[in-house]
PDB file of C-alpha atoms (C1' of nucleotides) in Angstrom:
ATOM      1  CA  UNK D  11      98.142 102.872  96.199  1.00  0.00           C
ATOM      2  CA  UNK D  12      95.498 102.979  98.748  1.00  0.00           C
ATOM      3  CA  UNK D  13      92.960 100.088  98.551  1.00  0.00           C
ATOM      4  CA  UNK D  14      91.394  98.493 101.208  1.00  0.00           C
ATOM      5  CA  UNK D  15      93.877  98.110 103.899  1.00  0.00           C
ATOM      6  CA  UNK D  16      95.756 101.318 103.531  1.00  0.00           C
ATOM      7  CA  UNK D  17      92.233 103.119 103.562  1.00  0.00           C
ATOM      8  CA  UNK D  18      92.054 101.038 106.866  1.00  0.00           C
ATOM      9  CA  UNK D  19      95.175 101.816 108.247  1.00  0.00           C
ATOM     10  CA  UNK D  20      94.561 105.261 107.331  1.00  0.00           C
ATOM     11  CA  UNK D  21      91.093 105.187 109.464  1.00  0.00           C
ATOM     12  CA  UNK D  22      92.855 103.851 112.664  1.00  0.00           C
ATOM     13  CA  UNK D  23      95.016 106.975 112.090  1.00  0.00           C
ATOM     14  CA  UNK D  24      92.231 109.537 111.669  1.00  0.00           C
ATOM     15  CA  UNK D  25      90.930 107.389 114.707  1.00  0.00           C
ATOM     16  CA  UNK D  26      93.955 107.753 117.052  1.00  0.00           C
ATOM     17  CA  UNK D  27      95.273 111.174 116.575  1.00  0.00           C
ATOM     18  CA  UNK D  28      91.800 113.587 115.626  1.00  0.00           C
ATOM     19  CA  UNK D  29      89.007 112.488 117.365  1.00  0.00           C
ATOM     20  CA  UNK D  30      87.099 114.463 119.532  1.00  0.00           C
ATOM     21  CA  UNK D  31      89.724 117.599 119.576  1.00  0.00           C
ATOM     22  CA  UNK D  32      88.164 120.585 118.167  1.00  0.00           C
ATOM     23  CA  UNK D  33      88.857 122.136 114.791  1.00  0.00           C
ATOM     24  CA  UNK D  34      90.435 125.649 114.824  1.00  0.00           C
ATOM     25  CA  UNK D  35      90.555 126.193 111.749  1.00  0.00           C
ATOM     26  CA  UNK D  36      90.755 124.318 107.911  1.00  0.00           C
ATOM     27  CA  UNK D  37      92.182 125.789 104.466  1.00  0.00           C
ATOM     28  CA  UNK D  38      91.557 124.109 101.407  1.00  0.00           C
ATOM     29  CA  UNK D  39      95.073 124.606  99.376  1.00  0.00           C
ATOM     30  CA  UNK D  40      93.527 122.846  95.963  1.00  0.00           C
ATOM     31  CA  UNK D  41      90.289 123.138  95.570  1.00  0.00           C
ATOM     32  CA  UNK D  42      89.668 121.014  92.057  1.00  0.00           C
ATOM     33  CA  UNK D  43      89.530 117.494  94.423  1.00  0.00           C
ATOM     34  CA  UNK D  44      86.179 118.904  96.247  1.00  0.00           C
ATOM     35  CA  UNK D  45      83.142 117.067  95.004  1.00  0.00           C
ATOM     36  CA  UNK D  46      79.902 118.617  95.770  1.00  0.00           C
ATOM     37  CA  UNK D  47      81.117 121.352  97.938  1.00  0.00           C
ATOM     38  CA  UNK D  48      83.044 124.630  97.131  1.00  0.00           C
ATOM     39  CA  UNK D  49      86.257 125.892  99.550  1.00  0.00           C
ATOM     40  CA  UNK D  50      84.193 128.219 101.372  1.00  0.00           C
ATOM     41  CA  UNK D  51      81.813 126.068 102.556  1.00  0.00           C
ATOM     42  CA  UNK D  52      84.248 122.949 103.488  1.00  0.00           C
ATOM     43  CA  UNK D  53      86.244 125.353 105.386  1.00  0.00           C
ATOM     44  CA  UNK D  54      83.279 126.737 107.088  1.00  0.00           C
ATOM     45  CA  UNK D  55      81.670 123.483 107.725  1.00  0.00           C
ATOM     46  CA  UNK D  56      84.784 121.961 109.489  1.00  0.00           C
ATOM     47  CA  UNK D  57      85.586 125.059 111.648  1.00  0.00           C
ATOM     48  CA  UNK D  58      84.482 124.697 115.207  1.00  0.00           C
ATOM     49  CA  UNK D  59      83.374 120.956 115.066  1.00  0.00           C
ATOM     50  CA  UNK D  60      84.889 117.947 116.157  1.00  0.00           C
ATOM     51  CA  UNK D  61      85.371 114.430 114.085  1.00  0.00           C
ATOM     52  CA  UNK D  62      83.686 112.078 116.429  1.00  0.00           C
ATOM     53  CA  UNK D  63      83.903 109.425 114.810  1.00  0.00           C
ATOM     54  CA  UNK D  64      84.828 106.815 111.774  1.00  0.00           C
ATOM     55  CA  UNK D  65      84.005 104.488 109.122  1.00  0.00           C
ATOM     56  CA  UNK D  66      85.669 102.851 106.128  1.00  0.00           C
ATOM     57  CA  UNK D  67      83.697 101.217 102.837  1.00  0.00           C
ATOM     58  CA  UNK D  68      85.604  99.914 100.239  1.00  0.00           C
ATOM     59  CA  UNK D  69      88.350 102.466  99.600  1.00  0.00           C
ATOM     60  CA  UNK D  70      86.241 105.802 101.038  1.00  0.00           C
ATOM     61  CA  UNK D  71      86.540 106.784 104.528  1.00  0.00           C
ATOM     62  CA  UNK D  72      83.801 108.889 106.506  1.00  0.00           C
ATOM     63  CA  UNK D  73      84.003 111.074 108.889  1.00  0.00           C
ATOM     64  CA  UNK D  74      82.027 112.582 111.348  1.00  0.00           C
ATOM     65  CA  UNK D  75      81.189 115.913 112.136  1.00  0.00           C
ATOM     66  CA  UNK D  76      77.669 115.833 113.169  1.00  0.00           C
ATOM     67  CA  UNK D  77      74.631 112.726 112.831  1.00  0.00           C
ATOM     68  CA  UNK D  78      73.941 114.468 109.612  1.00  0.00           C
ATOM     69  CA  UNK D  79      77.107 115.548 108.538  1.00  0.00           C
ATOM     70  CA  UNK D  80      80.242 113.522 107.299  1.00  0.00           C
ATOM     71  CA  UNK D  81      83.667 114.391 105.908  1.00  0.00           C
ATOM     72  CA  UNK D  82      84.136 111.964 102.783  1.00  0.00           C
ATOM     73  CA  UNK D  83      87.585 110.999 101.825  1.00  0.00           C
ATOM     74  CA  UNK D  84      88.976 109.347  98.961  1.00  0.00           C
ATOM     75  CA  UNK D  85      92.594 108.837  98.245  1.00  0.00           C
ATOM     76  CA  UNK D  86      93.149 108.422  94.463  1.00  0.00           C
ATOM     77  CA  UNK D  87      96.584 106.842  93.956  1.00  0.00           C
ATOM     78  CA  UNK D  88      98.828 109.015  96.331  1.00  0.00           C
ATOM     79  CA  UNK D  89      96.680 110.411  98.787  1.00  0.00           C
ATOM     80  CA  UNK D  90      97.245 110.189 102.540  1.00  0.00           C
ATOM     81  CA  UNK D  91      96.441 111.608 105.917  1.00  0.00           C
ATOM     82  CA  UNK D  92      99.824 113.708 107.719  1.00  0.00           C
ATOM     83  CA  UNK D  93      98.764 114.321 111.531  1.00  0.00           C
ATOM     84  CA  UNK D  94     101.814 117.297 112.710  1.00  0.00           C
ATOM     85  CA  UNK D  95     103.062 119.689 115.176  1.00  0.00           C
ATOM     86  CA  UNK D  96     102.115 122.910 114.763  1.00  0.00           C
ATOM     87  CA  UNK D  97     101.390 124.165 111.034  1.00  0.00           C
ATOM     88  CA  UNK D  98     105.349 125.437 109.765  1.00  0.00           C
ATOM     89  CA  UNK D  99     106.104 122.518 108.390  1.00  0.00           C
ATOM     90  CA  UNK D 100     103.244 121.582 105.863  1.00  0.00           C
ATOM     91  CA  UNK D 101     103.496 118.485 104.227  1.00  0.00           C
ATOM     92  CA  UNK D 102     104.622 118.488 100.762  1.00  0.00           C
ATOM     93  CA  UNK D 103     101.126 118.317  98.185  1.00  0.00           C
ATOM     94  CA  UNK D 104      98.646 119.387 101.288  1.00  0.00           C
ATOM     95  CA  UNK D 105      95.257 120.099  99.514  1.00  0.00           C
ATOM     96  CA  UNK D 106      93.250 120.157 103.009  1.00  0.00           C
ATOM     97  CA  UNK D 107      94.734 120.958 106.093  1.00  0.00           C
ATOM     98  CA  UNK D 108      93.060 120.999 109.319  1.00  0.00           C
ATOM     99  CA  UNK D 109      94.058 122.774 112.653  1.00  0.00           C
ATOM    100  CA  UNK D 110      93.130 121.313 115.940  1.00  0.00           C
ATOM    101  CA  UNK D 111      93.121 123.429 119.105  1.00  0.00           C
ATOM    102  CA  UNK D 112      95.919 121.658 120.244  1.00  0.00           C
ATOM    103  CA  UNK D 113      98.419 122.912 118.224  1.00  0.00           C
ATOM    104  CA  UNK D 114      98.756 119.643 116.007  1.00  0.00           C
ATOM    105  CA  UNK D 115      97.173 119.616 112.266  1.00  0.00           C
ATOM    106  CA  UNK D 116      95.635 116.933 110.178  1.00  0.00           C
ATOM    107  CA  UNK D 117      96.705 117.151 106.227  1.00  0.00           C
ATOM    108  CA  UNK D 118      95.107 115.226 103.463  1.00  0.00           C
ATOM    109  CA  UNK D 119      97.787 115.526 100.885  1.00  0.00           C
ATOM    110  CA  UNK D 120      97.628 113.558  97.549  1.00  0.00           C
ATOM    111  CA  UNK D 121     100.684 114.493  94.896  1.00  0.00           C
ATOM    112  CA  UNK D 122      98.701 112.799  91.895  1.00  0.00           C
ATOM    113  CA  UNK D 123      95.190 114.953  92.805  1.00  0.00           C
ATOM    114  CA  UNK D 124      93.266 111.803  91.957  1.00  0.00           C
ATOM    115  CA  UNK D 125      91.620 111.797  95.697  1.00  0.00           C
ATOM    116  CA  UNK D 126      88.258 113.361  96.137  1.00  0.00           C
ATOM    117  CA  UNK D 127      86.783 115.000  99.740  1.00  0.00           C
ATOM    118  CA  UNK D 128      82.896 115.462  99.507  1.00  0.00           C
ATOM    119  CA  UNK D 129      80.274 115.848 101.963  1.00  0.00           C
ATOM    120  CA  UNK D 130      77.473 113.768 102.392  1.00  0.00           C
ATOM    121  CA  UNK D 131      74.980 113.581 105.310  1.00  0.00           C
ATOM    122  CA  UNK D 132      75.388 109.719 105.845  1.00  0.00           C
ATOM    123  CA  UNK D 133      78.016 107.265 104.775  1.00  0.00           C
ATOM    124  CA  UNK D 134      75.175 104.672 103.686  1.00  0.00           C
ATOM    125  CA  UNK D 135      73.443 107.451 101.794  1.00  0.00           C
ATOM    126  CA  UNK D 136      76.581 108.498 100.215  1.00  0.00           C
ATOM    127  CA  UNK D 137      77.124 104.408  99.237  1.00  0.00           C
ATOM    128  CA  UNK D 138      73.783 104.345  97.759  1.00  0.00           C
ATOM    129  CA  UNK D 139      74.400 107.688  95.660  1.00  0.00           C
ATOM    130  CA  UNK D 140      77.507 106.258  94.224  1.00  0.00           C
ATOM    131  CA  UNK D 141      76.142 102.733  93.701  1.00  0.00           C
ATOM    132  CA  UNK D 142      78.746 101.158  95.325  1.00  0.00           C
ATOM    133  CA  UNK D 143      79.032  97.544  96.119  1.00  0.00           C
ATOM    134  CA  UNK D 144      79.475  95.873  99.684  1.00  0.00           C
ATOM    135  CA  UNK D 145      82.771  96.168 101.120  1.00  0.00           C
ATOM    136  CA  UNK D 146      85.398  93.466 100.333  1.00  0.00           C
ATOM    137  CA  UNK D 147      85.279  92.441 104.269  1.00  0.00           C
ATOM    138  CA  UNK D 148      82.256  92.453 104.681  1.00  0.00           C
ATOM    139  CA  UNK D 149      80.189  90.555 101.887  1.00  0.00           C
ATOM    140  CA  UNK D 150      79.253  87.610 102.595  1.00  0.00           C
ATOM    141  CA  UNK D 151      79.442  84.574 100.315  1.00  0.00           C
ATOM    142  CA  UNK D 152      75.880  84.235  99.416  1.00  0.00           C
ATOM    143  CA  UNK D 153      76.335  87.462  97.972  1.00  0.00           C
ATOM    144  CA  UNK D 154      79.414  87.012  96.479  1.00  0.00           C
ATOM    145  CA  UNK D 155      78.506  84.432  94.961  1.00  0.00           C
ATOM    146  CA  UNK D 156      75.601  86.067  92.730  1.00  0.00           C
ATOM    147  CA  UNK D 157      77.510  88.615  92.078  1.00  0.00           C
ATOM    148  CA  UNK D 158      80.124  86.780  90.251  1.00  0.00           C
ATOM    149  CA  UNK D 159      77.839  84.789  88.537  1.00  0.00           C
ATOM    150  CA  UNK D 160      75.917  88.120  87.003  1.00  0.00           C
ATOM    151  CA  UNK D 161      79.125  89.340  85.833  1.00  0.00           C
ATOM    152  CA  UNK D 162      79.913  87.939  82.259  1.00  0.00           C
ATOM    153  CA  UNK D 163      83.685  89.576  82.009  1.00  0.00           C
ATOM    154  CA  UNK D 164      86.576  88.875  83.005  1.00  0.00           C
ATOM    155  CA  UNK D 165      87.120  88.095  87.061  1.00  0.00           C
ATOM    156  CA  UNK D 166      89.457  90.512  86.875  1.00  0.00           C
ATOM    157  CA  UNK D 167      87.360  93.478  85.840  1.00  0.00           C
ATOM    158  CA  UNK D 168      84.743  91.998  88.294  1.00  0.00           C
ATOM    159  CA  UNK D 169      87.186  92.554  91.254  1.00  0.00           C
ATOM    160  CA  UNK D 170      88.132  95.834  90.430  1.00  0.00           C
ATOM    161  CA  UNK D 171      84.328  97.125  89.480  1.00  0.00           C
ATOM    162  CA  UNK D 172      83.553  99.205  92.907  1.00  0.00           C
ATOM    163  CA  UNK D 173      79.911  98.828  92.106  1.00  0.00           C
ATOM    164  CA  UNK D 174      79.875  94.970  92.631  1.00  0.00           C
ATOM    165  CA  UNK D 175      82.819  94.685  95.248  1.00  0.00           C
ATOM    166  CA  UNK D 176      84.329  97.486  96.842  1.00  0.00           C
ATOM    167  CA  UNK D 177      88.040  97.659  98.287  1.00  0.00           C
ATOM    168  CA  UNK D 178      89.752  95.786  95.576  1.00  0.00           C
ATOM    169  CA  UNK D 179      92.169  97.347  93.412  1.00  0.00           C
ATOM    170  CA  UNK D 180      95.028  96.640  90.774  1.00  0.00           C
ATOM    171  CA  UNK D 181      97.718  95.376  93.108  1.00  0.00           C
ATOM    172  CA  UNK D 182      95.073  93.892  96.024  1.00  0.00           C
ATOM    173  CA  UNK D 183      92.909  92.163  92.382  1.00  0.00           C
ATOM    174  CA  UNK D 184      95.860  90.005  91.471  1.00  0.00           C
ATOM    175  CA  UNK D 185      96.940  89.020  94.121  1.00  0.00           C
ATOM    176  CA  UNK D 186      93.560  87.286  95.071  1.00  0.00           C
ATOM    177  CA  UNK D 187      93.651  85.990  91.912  1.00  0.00           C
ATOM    178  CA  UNK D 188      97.276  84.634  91.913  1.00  0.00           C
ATOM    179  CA  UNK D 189      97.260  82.982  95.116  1.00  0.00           C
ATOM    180  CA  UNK D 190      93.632  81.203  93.833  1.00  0.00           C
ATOM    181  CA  UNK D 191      95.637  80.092  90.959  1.00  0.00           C
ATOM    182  CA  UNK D 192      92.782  81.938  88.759  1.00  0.00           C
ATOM    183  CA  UNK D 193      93.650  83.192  85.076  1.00  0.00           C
ATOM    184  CA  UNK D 194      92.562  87.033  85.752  1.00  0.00           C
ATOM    185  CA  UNK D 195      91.004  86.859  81.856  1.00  0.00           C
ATOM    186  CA  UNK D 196      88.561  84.100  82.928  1.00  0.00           C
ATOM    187  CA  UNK D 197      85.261  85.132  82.699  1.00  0.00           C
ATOM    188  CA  UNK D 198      84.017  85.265  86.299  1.00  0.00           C
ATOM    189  CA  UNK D 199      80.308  83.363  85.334  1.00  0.00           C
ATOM    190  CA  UNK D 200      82.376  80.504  84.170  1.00  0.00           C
ATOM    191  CA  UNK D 201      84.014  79.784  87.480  1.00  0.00           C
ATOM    192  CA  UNK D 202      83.106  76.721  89.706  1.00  0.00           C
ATOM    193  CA  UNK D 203      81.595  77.188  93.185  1.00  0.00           C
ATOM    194  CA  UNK D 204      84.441  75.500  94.507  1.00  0.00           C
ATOM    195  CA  UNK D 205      86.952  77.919  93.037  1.00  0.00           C
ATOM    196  CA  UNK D 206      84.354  81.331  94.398  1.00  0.00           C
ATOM    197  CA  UNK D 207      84.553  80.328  98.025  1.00  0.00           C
ATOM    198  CA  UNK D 208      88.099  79.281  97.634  1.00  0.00           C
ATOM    199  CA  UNK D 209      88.886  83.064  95.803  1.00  0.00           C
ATOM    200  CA  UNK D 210      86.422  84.176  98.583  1.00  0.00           C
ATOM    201  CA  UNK D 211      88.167  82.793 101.682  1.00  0.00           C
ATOM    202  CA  UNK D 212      91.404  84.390 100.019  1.00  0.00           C
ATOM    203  CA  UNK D 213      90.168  88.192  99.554  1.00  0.00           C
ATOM    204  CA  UNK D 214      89.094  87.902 103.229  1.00  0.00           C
ATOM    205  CA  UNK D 215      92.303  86.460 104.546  1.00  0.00           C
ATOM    206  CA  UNK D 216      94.858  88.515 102.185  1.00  0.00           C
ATOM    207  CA  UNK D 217      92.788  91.944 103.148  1.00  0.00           C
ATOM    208  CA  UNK D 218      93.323  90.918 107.158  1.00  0.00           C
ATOM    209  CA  UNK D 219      96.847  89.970 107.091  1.00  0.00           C
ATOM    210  CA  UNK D 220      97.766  93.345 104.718  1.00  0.00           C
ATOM    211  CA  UNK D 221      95.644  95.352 107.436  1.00  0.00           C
ATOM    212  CA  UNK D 222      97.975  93.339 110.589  1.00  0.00           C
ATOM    213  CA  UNK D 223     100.401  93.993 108.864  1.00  0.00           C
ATOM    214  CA  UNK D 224      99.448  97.921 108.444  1.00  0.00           C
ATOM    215  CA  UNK D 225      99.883  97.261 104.425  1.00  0.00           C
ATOM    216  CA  UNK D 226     103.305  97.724 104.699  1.00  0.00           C
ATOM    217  CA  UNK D 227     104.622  95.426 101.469  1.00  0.00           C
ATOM    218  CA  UNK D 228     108.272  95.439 103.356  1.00  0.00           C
ATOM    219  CA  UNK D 229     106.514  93.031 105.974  1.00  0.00           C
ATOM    220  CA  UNK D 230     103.948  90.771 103.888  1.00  0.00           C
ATOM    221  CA  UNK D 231     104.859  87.229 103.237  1.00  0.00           C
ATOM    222  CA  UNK D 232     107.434  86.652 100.564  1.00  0.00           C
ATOM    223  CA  UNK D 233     104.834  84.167  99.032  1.00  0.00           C
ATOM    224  CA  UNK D 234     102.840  86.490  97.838  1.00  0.00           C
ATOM    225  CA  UNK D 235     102.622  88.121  94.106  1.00  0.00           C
ATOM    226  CA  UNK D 236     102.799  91.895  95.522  1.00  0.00           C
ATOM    227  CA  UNK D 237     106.387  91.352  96.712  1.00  0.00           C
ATOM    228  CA  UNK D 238     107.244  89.135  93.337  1.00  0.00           C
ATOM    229  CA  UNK D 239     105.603  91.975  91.116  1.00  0.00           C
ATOM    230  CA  UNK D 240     108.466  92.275  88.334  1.00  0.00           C
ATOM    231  CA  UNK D 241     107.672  91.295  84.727  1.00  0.00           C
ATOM    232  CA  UNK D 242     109.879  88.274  84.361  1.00  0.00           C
ATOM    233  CA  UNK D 243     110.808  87.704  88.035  1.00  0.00           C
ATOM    234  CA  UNK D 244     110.205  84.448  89.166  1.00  0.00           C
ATOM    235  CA  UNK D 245     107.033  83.049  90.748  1.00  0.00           C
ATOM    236  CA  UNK D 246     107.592  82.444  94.424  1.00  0.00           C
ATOM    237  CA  UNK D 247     105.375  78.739  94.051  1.00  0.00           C
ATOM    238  CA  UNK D 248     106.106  77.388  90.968  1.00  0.00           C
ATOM    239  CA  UNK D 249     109.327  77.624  87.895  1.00  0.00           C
ATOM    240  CA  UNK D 250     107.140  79.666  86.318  1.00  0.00           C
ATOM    241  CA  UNK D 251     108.063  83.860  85.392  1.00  0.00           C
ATOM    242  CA  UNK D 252     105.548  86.595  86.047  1.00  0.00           C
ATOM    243  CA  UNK D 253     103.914  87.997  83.650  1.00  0.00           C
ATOM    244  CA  UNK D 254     101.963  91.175  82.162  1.00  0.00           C
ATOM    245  CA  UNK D 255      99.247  91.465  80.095  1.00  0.00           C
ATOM    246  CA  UNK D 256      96.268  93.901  80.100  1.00  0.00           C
ATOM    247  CA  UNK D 257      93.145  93.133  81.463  1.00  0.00           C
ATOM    248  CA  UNK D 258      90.088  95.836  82.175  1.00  0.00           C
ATOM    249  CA  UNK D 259      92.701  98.225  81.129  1.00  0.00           C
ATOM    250  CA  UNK D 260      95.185  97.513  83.885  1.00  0.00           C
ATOM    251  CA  UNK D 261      98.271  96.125  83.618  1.00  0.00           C
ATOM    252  CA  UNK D 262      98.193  92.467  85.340  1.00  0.00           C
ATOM    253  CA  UNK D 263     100.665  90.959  86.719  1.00  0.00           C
ATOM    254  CA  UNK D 264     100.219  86.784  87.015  1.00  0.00           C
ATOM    255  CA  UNK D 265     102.190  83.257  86.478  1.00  0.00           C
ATOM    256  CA  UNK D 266     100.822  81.586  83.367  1.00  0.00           C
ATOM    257  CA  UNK D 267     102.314  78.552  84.549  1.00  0.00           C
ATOM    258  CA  UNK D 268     100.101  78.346  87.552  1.00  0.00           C
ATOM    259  CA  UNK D 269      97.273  80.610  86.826  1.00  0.00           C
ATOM    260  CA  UNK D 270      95.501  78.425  83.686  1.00  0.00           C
ATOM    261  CA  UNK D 271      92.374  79.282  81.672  1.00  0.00           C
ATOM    262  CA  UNK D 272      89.428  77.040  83.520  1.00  0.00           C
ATOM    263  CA  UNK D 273      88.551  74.128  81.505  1.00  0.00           C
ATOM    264  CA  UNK D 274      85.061  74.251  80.125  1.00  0.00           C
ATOM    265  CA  UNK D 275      83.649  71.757  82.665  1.00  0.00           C
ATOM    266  CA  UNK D 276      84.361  73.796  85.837  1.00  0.00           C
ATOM    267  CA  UNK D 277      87.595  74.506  87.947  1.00  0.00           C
TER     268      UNK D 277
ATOM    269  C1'  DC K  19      74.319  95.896  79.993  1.00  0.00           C
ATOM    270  C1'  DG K  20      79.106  95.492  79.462  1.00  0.00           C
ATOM    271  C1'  DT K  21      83.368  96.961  78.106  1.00  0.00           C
ATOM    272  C1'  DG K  22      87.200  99.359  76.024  1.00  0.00           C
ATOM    273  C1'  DG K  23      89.319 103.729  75.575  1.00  0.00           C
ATOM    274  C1'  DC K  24      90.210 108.277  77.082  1.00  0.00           C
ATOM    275  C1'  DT K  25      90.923 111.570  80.694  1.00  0.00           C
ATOM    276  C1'  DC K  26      92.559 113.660  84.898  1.00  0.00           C
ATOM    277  C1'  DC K  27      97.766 114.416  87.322  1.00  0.00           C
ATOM    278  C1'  DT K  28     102.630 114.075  88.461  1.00  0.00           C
ATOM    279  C1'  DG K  29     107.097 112.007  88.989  1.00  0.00           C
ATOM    280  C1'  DG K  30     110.151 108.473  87.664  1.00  0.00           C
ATOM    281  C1'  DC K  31     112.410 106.069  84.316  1.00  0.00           C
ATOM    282  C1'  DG K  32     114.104 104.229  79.750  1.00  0.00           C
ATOM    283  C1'  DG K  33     115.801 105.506  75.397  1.00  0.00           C
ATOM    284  C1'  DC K  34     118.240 108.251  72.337  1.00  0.00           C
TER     285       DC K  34
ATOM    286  C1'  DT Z   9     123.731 115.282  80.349  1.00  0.00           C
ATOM    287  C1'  DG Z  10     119.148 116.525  78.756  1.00  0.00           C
ATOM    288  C1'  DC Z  11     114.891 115.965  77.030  1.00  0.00           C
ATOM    289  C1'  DC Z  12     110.956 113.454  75.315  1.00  0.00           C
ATOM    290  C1'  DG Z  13     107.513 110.174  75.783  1.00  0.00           C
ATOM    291  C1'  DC Z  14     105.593 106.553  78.273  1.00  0.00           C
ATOM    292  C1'  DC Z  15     103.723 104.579  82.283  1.00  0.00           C
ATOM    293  C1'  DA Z  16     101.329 103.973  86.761  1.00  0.00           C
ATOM    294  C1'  DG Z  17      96.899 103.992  88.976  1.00  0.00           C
ATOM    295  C1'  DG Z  18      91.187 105.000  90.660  1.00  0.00           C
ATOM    296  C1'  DA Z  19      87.244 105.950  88.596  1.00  0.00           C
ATOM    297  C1'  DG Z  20      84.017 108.774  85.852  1.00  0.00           C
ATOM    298  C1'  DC Z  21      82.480 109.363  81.288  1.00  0.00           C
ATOM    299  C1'  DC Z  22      81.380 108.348  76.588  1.00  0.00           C
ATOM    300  C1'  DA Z  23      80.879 105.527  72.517  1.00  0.00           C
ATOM    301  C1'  DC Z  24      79.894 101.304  70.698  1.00  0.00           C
TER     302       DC Z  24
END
DNA sequence: CGTGGCTCCTGGCGGC
DNA sequence: TGCCGCCAGGAGCCAC
């Protein structure tokens, strides 16, 4: 499920196989995932330019073709990027594929369709269109901190809205909030400055460590929720058992035992 | 303004 | 063994 860190591993990718190599050729194989451009025009667009370079906010990834002209990705649920040898073998659910002149190709594939590829002439412009928050890494506290206290639902729901935070999602959302020992129904404006830079200092570490680790669950510490996430398994830091419930529509997984409802006098 | 519910899509899985 | 229905998940959209 890309979030954050696979959308950054994908990025080093992009970044270390199709820079700078120029584009034969590019065939859109599905074209109900473009967003403001048609097949034609995508395909004609990419032809004879080169990606020269990258950029990553929240879960979106930019790429560009000219100053004024960027490929934007966005992986859904099961999207991913497929650099290959020659074009005989195309991956399995390729819905762009792009030649280079070196004989390799790049495919964006994405079996679920929920992924998106756009076109926008800057990535900040393209961030302002879509009124999306600042990215998960790079916020700063300060701004964090307002932003959690403007949002009257659950913390939850606040983690996951891309408009106030971007990066976050389902699996990334509780973890932060499991290993702050936060209730993900508590209402994010009810939470105590102590507990925001502690949840704070947690989203920044957890996102770095899943990225070193190239968000590879097989290799992230066994402390953590994501490798623990089975209703009724038990909690890797206390007696507790996971649990599910459903919060901003997505099922959450969390240990009652050690994430508890704040008190109403802070914590 | 905020939120809950529905929708898109596909494969995997549990139940009968 | 087969089939049905449910679920996962990001995010836009609509209704309340």
């Amino acid at each position: 499920m890309p979030e954050l860190p696979e959308v950054e591993i994908y990025k080093r990718y992009l970044e270390s196989t199709s820079l700078n190599k120029r584009i034969e050729s590019a065939s859109v194989e599905r074209n109900q995932m473009l967003f403001n451009v048609g097949a034609d025009k995508l395909e004609r667009l990419l032809a004879g330019r080169k990606f020269q370079s990258c950029w990553r906010h929240g879960k979106y990834l930019f790429a560009e073709l000219r100053p004024d002209l960027w490929l934007v990705l966005h992986f859904g649920m099961t999207g991913n990027l497929i650099y290959f040898k020659g074009d005989s073998e195309k991956p399995h659910y390729t819905r762009l594929l792009i030649r280079f002149n070196n004989g390799h190709s790049l495919a964006f594939t994405d079996q679920r369709k929920f992924g998106k590829i756009s076109i926008n002439k800057q990535p900040q412009e393209f961030i302002e269109e879509r009124n999306l928050g600042p990215d998960a890494l790079q916020i700063d506290f300060r701004a964090f901190k307002t932003m959690a206290a403007r949002s009257r639902g659950a913390v939850k729901g606040t983690l996951l809205d891309q408009h106030r935070i971007a990066g976050l999602g389902n699996l990334y959302a509780d973890e932060a909030l499991f290993q702050t020992r936060i209730h993900p129904q508590a209402a994010s404006c009810a939470l105590s400055e102590q507990t925001l830079r502690l949840l704070f200092k947690n989203i920044k570490r957890i996102l770095q460590t899943a990225i070193k680790r190239n968000a590879d669950y097989t290799e992230f510490p066994k402390s953590w929720l994501l490798v623990n996430r089975v209703k009724g398994g038990k909690c890797p830091r206390c007696p507790g058992r996971i649990a599910t419930t459903k919060v901003a529509g997505r099922t959450t997984y969390f240990c009652p035992s050690c994430q508890k409802m704040p008190q109403r006098n802070g914590q």
